[in-house]
Coordinates of C-alpha atoms in Angstrom, one line a residue:
M1 CA -24.7 -6.1 8.1
H2 CA -21.3 -7.9 8.1
N3 CA -20.9 -7.0 4.4
R4 CA -21.6 -3.3 5.2
K5 CA -19.2 -3.3 8.1
A6 CA -16.5 -4.9 5.9
S7 CA -16.8 -2.6 3.0
I8 CA -17.4 0.7 4.7
A9 CA -13.8 1.0 5.9
P10 CA -12.2 0.6 2.4
L11 CA -14.7 3.2 1.1
S12 CA -13.7 5.7 3.7
M13 CA -10.0 4.9 3.0
V14 CA -10.5 6.4 -0.5
F15 CA -11.5 9.8 1.0
G16 CA -8.7 9.6 3.6
C17 CA -6.1 9.0 0.9
L18 CA -7.3 12.0 -1.2
G19 CA -7.4 14.3 1.8
A20 CA -4.1 13.2 3.2
G21 CA -2.2 13.4 -0.1
Y22 CA -3.2 17.1 -0.5
L23 CA -2.7 17.8 3.2
I24 CA 0.9 16.6 3.5
D25 CA 1.8 18.7 0.4
I26 CA 0.4 21.8 2.1
V27 CA 1.3 21.4 5.8
G28 CA 4.1 18.9 5.7
R29 CA 4.8 15.3 6.3
K30 CA 5.2 15.5 10.1
T31 CA 2.0 17.5 10.6
G32 CA 0.2 15.1 8.3
H33 CA 1.4 12.1 10.4
I34 CA 0.1 13.7 13.6
V35 CA -3.3 14.6 12.0
V36 CA -3.8 11.0 10.8
A37 CA -2.8 9.6 14.2
V38 CA -5.4 11.9 16.0
I39 CA -8.1 10.7 13.6
S40 CA -7.2 7.1 14.3
L41 CA -7.4 7.7 18.0
I42 CA -10.8 9.3 17.6
S43 CA -12.0 6.3 15.6
W44 CA -11.1 3.8 18.3
I45 CA -12.7 5.9 21.0
I46 CA -15.9 5.9 19.0
I47 CA -15.8 2.2 18.5
A48 CA -14.9 1.5 22.2
F49 CA -18.0 3.5 23.4
A50 CA -20.3 2.3 20.6
T51 CA -23.7 1.1 21.9
N52 CA -25.3 0.3 18.5
N53 CA -24.5 -0.5 14.9
T54 CA -24.7 3.1 13.8
Y55 CA -21.9 4.2 16.1
M56 CA -19.9 1.1 15.2
L57 CA -20.2 1.9 11.4
L58 CA -19.3 5.5 12.2
G59 CA -16.2 4.4 14.1
R60 CA -15.2 2.1 11.2
F61 CA -15.7 4.9 8.7
V62 CA -13.4 7.2 10.7
A63 CA -10.9 4.4 11.1
G64 CA -10.9 4.0 7.4
L65 CA -10.0 7.6 7.0
S66 CA -7.0 7.2 9.1
V67 CA -5.9 3.9 7.7
G68 CA -6.2 5.1 4.2
S69 CA -4.3 8.2 5.0
N70 CA -1.5 6.5 6.8
R71 CA -0.2 4.4 3.9
P72 CA 0.6 7.3 1.5
V73 CA 1.8 9.6 4.3
S74 CA 4.2 7.1 5.7
L75 CA 5.5 6.0 2.3
V76 CA 6.1 9.5 1.1
Y77 CA 8.0 10.4 4.3
I78 CA 10.1 7.3 4.3
G79 CA 10.9 7.6 0.6
E80 CA 12.0 11.2 1.0
I81 CA 14.3 10.7 4.0
T82 CA 16.0 7.5 2.9
D83 CA 19.2 7.1 1.0
P84 CA 18.5 5.5 -2.5
K85 CA 20.7 2.5 -1.6
Y86 CA 18.4 1.5 1.2
R87 CA 15.0 2.9 0.0
S88 CA 13.8 -0.4 -1.4
F89 CA 14.2 -1.9 2.1
T90 CA 12.8 0.9 4.2
L91 CA 9.7 1.3 2.0
L92 CA 8.7 -2.2 3.1
G93 CA 8.4 -0.9 6.7
P94 CA 4.7 0.1 6.5
S95 CA 3.7 -3.3 5.0
T96 CA 5.7 -5.1 7.7
M97 CA 3.8 -3.2 10.4
L98 CA 0.5 -3.8 8.7
C99 CA 1.2 -7.5 8.8
V100 CA 1.9 -7.1 12.6
G101 CA -1.3 -5.2 13.1
I102 CA -3.4 -7.8 11.1
F103 CA -1.9 -10.7 13.0
I104 CA -2.4 -9.0 16.4
S105 CA -6.0 -8.0 15.6
H106 CA -7.0 -11.5 14.5
L107 CA -5.3 -13.1 17.5
L108 CA -6.9 -10.7 20.0
G109 CA -10.2 -11.0 18.2
G110 CA -10.3 -14.7 19.0
Y111 CA -9.8 -14.3 22.7
V112 CA -10.5 -10.7 23.8
S113 CA -13.8 -8.7 23.5
W114 CA -13.9 -6.2 20.8
R115 CA -14.4 -3.3 23.3
L116 CA -11.3 -4.2 25.2
C117 CA -9.4 -4.5 21.8
S118 CA -10.5 -0.9 21.0
Y119 CA -9.1 0.4 24.3
I120 CA -5.8 -1.4 23.6
Y121 CA -5.5 0.0 20.1
A122 CA -6.4 3.5 21.3
S123 CA -3.6 3.3 23.9
I124 CA -1.1 2.3 21.2
I125 CA -2.2 5.2 19.0
F126 CA -1.9 7.7 21.8
I127 CA 1.7 6.6 22.5
S128 CA 2.5 7.0 18.8
I129 CA 1.2 10.6 18.8
L130 CA 3.6 11.5 21.6
L131 CA 6.5 9.9 19.5
L132 CA 5.4 11.8 16.4
L133 CA 5.9 15.1 18.1
I134 CA 9.7 14.6 18.0
L135 CA 9.7 13.6 14.3
R136 CA 11.8 15.7 12.0
E137 CA 10.2 17.2 8.9
S138 CA 11.1 15.8 5.4
P139 CA 14.0 17.8 3.9
L140 CA 12.6 17.5 0.4
W141 CA 9.3 19.0 1.4
L142 CA 11.0 21.9 3.2
I143 CA 13.1 22.6 0.1
S144 CA 10.0 22.4 -2.2
K145 CA 8.4 25.0 0.0
G146 CA 11.3 27.4 -0.3
K147 CA 12.6 26.7 3.3
I148 CA 16.1 26.1 1.8
D149 CA 18.3 26.5 4.9
E150 CA 16.0 24.4 7.1
G151 CA 15.8 21.8 4.4
I152 CA 19.5 21.5 3.9
Q153 CA 20.0 21.0 7.6
A154 CA 17.4 18.3 7.7
F155 CA 18.9 16.6 4.6
K156 CA 22.3 16.5 6.2
W157 CA 20.8 15.2 9.5
F158 CA 19.2 12.3 7.6
R159 CA 21.8 11.6 4.9
G160 CA 25.1 12.8 6.3
D161 CA 27.5 14.9 4.3
G162 CA 29.0 12.3 2.0
I163 CA 29.8 12.9 -1.7
D164 CA 26.7 11.1 -3.0
S165 CA 24.5 13.0 -0.6
Q166 CA 26.0 16.3 -1.6
K167 CA 25.4 15.5 -5.3
E168 CA 21.8 14.6 -4.7
L169 CA 21.2 17.7 -2.6
Q170 CA 22.7 20.0 -5.3
L171 CA 20.5 18.4 -7.9
V172 CA 17.4 18.9 -5.8
L173 CA 18.3 22.6 -5.2
L174 CA 18.9 23.1 -8.9
R175 CA 15.6 21.6 -9.9
Q176 CA 13.8 23.6 -7.2
N177 CA 15.1 26.8 -8.7
E178 CA 13.8 25.7 -12.1
K179 CA 10.4 25.0 -10.7
S180 CA 10.1 28.4 -9.0
N181 CA 8.0 29.9 -11.9
R182 CA 5.9 26.9 -12.7
Y183 CA 2.2 26.7 -11.9
F184 CA 0.3 24.0 -10.2
Y185 CA -2.0 23.3 -13.2
N186 CA 1.0 22.8 -15.5
D187 CA 2.5 20.5 -13.0
I188 CA -0.5 18.1 -12.7
M189 CA -0.9 18.1 -16.5
S190 CA 2.7 17.2 -17.2
I191 CA 4.0 13.8 -18.2
S192 CA 6.0 13.6 -15.0
F193 CA 2.6 13.4 -13.1
M194 CA 0.3 11.7 -15.6
K195 CA 2.6 8.8 -16.4
P196 CA 3.2 7.8 -12.8
L197 CA -0.6 8.3 -12.2
L198 CA -1.3 5.7 -14.9
T199 CA 1.2 3.3 -13.4
V200 CA -0.3 3.5 -9.9
F201 CA -3.8 3.0 -11.5
L202 CA -2.4 -0.3 -12.8
F203 CA -1.1 -1.0 -9.3
S204 CA -4.6 -0.5 -7.9
L205 CA -5.8 -3.4 -10.1
I206 CA -3.5 -5.7 -8.2
Q207 CA -6.2 -5.7 -5.5
F208 CA -8.0 -8.2 -7.9
T209 CA -5.5 -10.8 -6.9
G210 CA -8.0 -11.3 -4.0
V211 CA -5.3 -11.5 -1.4
N212 CA -6.5 -8.5 0.7
V213 CA -10.1 -9.8 0.5
Y214 CA -8.9 -12.6 2.9
S215 CA -8.3 -9.9 5.5
F216 CA -12.0 -9.1 5.6
Y217 CA -13.7 -12.4 4.8
A218 CA -11.0 -14.8 5.9
L219 CA -13.2 -17.2 7.9
E220 CA -16.0 -17.2 5.3
M221 CA -13.7 -17.7 2.3
I222 CA -11.8 -20.5 4.0
E223 CA -15.0 -22.3 5.0
D224 CA -16.4 -22.0 1.4
T225 CA -13.2 -23.0 -0.4
F226 CA -11.9 -25.8 1.7
K227 CA -14.3 -28.7 2.2
G228 CA -12.6 -30.7 4.9
N229 CA -11.5 -31.0 8.5
I230 CA -9.8 -27.6 8.9
D231 CA -10.2 -25.0 11.6
P232 CA -10.8 -21.6 9.8
F233 CA -9.5 -19.6 12.7
T234 CA -6.2 -21.5 12.9
F235 CA -5.8 -21.3 9.1
M236 CA -6.5 -17.6 9.2
L237 CA -3.7 -17.1 11.8
G238 CA -1.5 -19.3 9.6
I239 CA -2.2 -16.9 6.6
D240 CA -1.2 -14.0 8.8
G241 CA 2.0 -15.7 9.7
L242 CA 2.6 -16.3 6.0
R243 CA 2.6 -12.6 5.5
F244 CA 5.6 -12.2 7.7
V245 CA 7.4 -14.9 5.7
I246 CA 6.6 -12.9 2.5
I247 CA 8.1 -9.7 3.9
F248 CA 11.3 -11.4 4.9
F249 CA 11.5 -13.1 1.6
I250 CA 11.2 -9.8 -0.2
F251 CA 13.9 -8.3 2.1
A252 CA 16.2 -11.2 1.2
C253 CA 15.5 -11.0 -2.6
N254 CA 15.7 -7.2 -2.8
K255 CA 19.5 -7.2 -2.6
F256 CA 20.0 -9.6 -5.5
I257 CA 17.0 -9.2 -7.8
P258 CA 16.0 -5.8 -9.5
R259 CA 12.7 -4.8 -7.9
K260 CA 10.9 -4.4 -11.2
I261 CA 11.8 -7.9 -12.4
F262 CA 10.9 -9.3 -9.0
F263 CA 7.6 -7.5 -9.1
I264 CA 6.6 -8.7 -12.6
V265 CA 7.6 -12.3 -11.8
V266 CA 5.4 -12.5 -8.6
N267 CA 2.5 -11.1 -10.6
F268 CA 2.7 -13.8 -13.2
G269 CA 3.3 -16.3 -10.3
C270 CA 0.1 -15.2 -8.6
A271 CA -2.0 -15.5 -11.8
L272 CA -0.6 -19.0 -12.4
A273 CA -1.4 -20.0 -8.8
L274 CA -5.0 -18.7 -9.2
F275 CA -5.5 -20.7 -12.4
I276 CA -4.1 -23.8 -10.6
L277 CA -6.6 -23.3 -7.8
V278 CA -9.4 -23.0 -10.3
G279 CA -8.3 -26.3 -11.8
Y280 CA -8.4 -27.9 -8.4
L281 CA -11.8 -26.6 -7.5
L282 CA -13.3 -27.8 -10.9
H283 CA -11.7 -31.3 -11.1
L284 CA -10.0 -32.4 -7.9
E285 CA -12.1 -31.0 -5.0
R286 CA -14.5 -33.9 -5.0
I287 CA -11.6 -36.3 -4.3
G288 CA -11.0 -34.5 -1.0
Y289 CA -7.3 -33.5 -1.2
V290 CA -7.6 -30.7 1.3
W291 CA -3.9 -30.5 1.8
L292 CA -3.5 -29.8 -1.9
S293 CA -6.0 -26.9 -1.9
I294 CA -4.3 -25.4 1.1
S295 CA -0.9 -25.7 -0.6
I296 CA -2.2 -23.9 -3.7
T297 CA -3.9 -21.2 -1.7
V298 CA -0.7 -20.6 0.3
L299 CA 1.2 -20.3 -3.0
F300 CA -1.4 -17.8 -4.4
I301 CA -1.3 -15.7 -1.2
S302 CA 2.5 -15.7 -1.2
F303 CA 2.8 -14.4 -4.8
G304 CA -0.1 -12.0 -4.3
G305 CA 1.2 -10.7 -1.0
C306 CA 4.6 -10.1 -2.6
A307 CA 2.9 -8.2 -5.6
I308 CA 0.9 -5.9 -3.3
T309 CA 3.7 -5.2 -1.0
L310 CA 6.1 -4.4 -3.8
A311 CA 3.5 -2.2 -5.6
W312 CA 3.1 0.0 -2.6
S313 CA 6.9 0.4 -2.4
F314 CA 7.0 1.9 -5.9
V315 CA 4.3 4.6 -5.4
P316 CA 6.1 7.4 -3.5
E317 CA 9.1 7.0 -5.8
L318 CA 7.3 7.9 -9.1
F319 CA 6.0 11.4 -8.4
S320 CA 7.8 14.8 -8.4
A321 CA 8.6 16.4 -5.0
N322 CA 6.0 19.1 -5.2
L323 CA 3.2 16.6 -6.1
R324 CA 4.4 13.5 -4.3
G325 CA 1.8 13.7 -1.6
L326 CA -1.1 14.4 -3.9
G327 CA 0.0 11.7 -6.4
S328 CA 0.6 9.1 -3.7
G329 CA -2.7 10.0 -2.1
I330 CA -4.6 9.6 -5.4
G331 CA -2.8 6.4 -6.2
A332 CA -3.7 5.0 -2.7
A333 CA -7.3 6.2 -3.1
M334 CA -7.6 4.3 -6.4
S335 CA -6.2 1.2 -4.8
Y336 CA -8.6 1.3 -1.8
F337 CA -11.5 2.0 -4.1
V338 CA -10.7 -1.1 -6.1
L339 CA -10.4 -3.0 -2.8
F340 CA -13.8 -1.6 -1.8
V341 CA -15.3 -3.0 -5.0
C342 CA -13.6 -6.4 -4.5
I343 CA -14.9 -6.6 -0.9
K344 CA -18.4 -5.5 -2.0
I345 CA -18.8 -7.9 -4.9
S346 CA -16.8 -11.0 -3.9
P347 CA -19.4 -12.6 -1.5
G348 CA -22.2 -12.2 -4.0
F349 CA -20.1 -13.2 -7.0
M350 CA -18.9 -16.3 -5.1
A351 CA -22.4 -17.3 -4.1
T352 CA -23.8 -16.8 -7.6
Y353 CA -21.1 -18.2 -9.8
G354 CA -19.0 -20.3 -7.4
E355 CA -15.4 -20.1 -6.0
A356 CA -13.8 -21.3 -9.2
A357 CA -15.3 -18.5 -11.3
M358 CA -14.2 -15.9 -8.8
Y359 CA -10.6 -17.1 -8.7
A360 CA -10.6 -17.4 -12.5
T361 CA -11.6 -13.8 -12.8
Y362 CA -9.0 -12.7 -10.3
G363 CA -6.3 -14.7 -12.3
L364 CA -7.3 -13.2 -15.7
I365 CA -7.2 -9.6 -14.4
T366 CA -3.9 -10.3 -12.7
L367 CA -2.4 -11.8 -15.8
I368 CA -3.4 -8.9 -18.1
N369 CA -2.3 -6.3 -15.6
A370 CA 1.1 -7.9 -15.3
I371 CA 1.7 -7.9 -19.0
I372 CA 0.9 -4.2 -19.3
L373 CA 3.1 -3.3 -16.3
C374 CA 6.1 -5.0 -18.1
F375 CA 6.1 -2.0 -20.5
V376 CA 5.0 0.8 -18.2
L377 CA 6.9 0.4 -14.9
P378 CA 10.3 1.9 -14.6
E379 CA 13.2 0.4 -12.5
T380 CA 13.8 2.6 -9.4
N381 CA 16.4 0.6 -7.4
G382 CA 19.3 2.7 -6.4
R383 CA 18.1 5.8 -8.2
T384 CA 17.5 9.2 -6.5
L385 CA 14.0 10.5 -6.4
Q386 CA 15.1 13.5 -8.5
D387 CA 16.7 11.2 -11.1
I388 CA 13.4 9.2 -11.4
E389 CA 11.5 12.5 -11.9
D390 CA 14.0 13.7 -14.5
S391 CA 13.6 10.5 -16.5
Y392 CA 9.9 11.4 -17.1
T393 CA 10.8 14.9 -18.2
K394 CA 13.6 13.5 -20.5
S395 CA 11.2 11.0 -22.1
N396 CA 8.7 13.8 -22.7
T397 CA 11.4 16.0 -24.3
T398 CA 12.5 13.1 -26.5
L399 CA 8.9 12.5 -27.6
S400 CA 8.3 16.1 -28.4
T401 CA 11.5 16.3 -30.4
A402 CA 10.5 13.3 -32.4
L403 CA 7.1 14.7 -33.2

């Protein structure tokens, strides 16, 4: 039953992402946020009043819908309202708050009953719904829907009226006029949609670092991997604290290291750490150097956490304005589906083949994926969303001319 409870949430996240991506392209980013928050509130109410496993699983399924929806909805909104100079920082916001949520959940879970926790979470969600009512709509979504005057006002409210902002706004308005006679089918079959979709598919494979599996099976994996005098609960909280350190480390490096280079480096670092952990489990575990295994695991989680956080920050930047919600939703759905697969197979794989084989598989997939991303992923730092979109169109034009 624990396996079913752990895997059902990521599975429902897949459906939440697909629905939310389409929803926010139709009704807007603000309304999408409110809908997602209401679904989250309903999920915690179901869990709080659950009297058997059926209701508990139903509550977790509904919670998965909201959690899966929230990531693409928030990333798309933040990406569209933020100045390109600061976008690489603000897109880390959802990951930061996710770390806060995981830490609080694990901490409360150790001392407070699950029913009381549900009431606490429901109260927080209710307050967030009230705050969302005063949220301003995304200017780029308004413009993409032909609400030009309202979109211009919202754009100036978020970005001001500086020279760079005016240039970006004029380019957005120009491209919107060019799109007025295009059809939805042509849009989704274009290179400016398919190439980013391929990139986010590769992002989804980053779930095979195994870092997020720790969020679901932390206690079990710690007990199986570390054969020594270590308190799994304390170590789990330590891992949660490490996630905060990772976020601050990314913030610090973002200003000095191009995000693409940083992203590729941490992927290779994660693969290397996994292979080192495999070597330890095969040759050094019997010696009993628990401190060494913990150090290696911390290293692997640090690199893997950086890779996953940075991958999410790229997703809303890659798609065109009229398909940004749909594309981000599909990308997030693929990521959560891969997470569902990881959560579903990891316990059985580890029980059958051992911890070393599981970490070796994670490392191999991570290494191959990092090599491919070196050639596929564009650099987005400091570029406007319209400029990134145009780069796909230009590359397609160049390819067509060459052919």
